[in-house]
GROMACS .gro file of C-alpha atoms in nm:
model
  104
    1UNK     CA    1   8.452  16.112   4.442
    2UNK     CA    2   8.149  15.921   4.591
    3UNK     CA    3   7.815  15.792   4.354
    4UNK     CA    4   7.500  15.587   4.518
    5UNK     CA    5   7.416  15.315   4.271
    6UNK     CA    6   7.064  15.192   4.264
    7UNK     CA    7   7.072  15.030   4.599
    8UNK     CA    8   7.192  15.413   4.755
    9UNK     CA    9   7.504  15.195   4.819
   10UNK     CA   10   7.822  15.460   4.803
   11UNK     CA   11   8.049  15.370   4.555
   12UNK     CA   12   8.398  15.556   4.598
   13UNK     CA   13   8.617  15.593   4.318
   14UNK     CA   14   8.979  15.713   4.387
   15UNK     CA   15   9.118  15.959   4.167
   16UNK     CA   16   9.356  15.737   3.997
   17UNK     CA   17   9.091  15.534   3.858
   18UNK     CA   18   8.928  15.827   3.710
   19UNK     CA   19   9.234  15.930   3.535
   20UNK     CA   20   9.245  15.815   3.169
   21UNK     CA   21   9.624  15.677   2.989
   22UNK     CA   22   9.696  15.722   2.673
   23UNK     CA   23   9.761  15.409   2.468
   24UNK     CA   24  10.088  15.251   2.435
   25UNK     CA   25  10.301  15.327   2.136
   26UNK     CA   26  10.457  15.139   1.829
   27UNK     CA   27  10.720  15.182   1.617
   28UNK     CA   28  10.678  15.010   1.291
   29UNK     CA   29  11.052  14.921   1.161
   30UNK     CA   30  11.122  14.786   0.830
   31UNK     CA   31  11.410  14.479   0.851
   32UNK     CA   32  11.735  14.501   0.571
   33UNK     CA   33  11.752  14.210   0.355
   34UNK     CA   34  11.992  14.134   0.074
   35UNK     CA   35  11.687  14.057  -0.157
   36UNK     CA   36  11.380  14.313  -0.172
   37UNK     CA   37  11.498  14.614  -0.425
   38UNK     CA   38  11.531  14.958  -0.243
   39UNK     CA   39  11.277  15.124  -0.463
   40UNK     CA   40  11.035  14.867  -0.396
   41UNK     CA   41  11.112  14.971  -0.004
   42UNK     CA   42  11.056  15.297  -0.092
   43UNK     CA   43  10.756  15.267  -0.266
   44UNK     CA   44  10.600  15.067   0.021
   45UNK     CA   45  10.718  15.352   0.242
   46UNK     CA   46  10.518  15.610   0.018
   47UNK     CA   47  10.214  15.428   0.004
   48UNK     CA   48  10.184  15.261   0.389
   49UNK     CA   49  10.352  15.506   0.572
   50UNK     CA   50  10.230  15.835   0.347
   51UNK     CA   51  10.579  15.974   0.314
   52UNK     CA   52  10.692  16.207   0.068
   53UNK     CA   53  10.952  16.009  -0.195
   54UNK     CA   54  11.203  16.223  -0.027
   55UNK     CA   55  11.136  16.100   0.320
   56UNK     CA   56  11.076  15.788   0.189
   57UNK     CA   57  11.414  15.740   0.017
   58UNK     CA   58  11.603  15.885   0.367
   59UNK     CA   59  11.394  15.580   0.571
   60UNK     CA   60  11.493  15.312   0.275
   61UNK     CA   61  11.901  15.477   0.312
   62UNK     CA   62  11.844  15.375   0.701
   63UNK     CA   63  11.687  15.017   0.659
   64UNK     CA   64  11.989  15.000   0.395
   65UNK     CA   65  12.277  15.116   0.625
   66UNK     CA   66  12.153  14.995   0.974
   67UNK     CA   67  11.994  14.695   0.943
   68UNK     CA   68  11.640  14.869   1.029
   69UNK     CA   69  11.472  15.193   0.966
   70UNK     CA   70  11.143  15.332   1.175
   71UNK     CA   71  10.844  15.386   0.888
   72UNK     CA   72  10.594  15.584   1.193
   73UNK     CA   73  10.471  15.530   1.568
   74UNK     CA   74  10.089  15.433   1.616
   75UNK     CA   75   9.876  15.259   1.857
   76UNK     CA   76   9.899  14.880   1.865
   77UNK     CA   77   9.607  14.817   1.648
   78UNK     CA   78   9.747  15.087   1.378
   79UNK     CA   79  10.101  14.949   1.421
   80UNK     CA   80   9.974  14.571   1.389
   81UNK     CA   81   9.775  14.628   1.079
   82UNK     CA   82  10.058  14.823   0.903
   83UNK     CA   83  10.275  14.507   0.966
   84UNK     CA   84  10.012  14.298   0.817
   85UNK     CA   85   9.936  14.548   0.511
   86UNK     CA   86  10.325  14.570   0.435
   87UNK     CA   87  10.383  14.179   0.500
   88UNK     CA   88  10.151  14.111   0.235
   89UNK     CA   89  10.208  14.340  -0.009
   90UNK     CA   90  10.556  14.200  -0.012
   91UNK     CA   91  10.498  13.845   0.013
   92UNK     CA   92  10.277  13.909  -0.301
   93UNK     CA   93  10.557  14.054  -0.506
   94UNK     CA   94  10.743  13.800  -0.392
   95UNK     CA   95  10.985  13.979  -0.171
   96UNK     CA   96  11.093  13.890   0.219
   97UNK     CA   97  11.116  14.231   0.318
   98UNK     CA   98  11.071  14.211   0.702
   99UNK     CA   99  10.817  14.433   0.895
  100UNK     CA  100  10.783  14.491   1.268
  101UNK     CA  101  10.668  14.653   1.541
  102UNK     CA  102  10.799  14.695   1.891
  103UNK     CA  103  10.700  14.917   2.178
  104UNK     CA  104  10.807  15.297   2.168
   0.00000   0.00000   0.00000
């Protein structure tokens, strides 16, 4: 595709560049510890991550078991900020409940 800018110079744009990507993905993970109580895990699930107490409980069972459970998958900005929100929250209470994101 061709366009004159003001100069009637022609400016070509290939078709690639026209082409939008979506934005990269994160996965928010929660880290096990041997420290932060499981319903406080869960209830920081519930009210971060909007999951049901059900759902919630299942994600806590994974962090418990595996060493790490996956909370939701955003955009970087989304994913950063739910790190930051669930960092605090926890260093608040007092906890060291471990949040992270890495790239989906």
């Amino acid at each position: 595709m061709a366009t004159k800018d003001q100069n009637d110079t022609v400016i070509e744009r290939t078709e690639q560049q026209q082409k939008l990507q979506p934005p990269r993905m994160y996965q928010v993970l929660l880290l096990n510890d041997d420290y932060t109580p499981m319903e406080f895990v869960v209830s920081i699930i519930q009210e971060y991550f909007n999951k049901d107490r059900e759902t919630a409980t299942q994600i806590m069972l994974k962090v418990h078991r595996d060493g790490k459970g996956m909370c939701g998958v955003y955009p970087k900005d989304i994913a950063s900020t739910k790190v930051e929100l669930v960092l605090t929250h926890a260093r608040k209470a007092g906890h060291p409940l471990q949040c992270v994101m890495e790239e989906a």
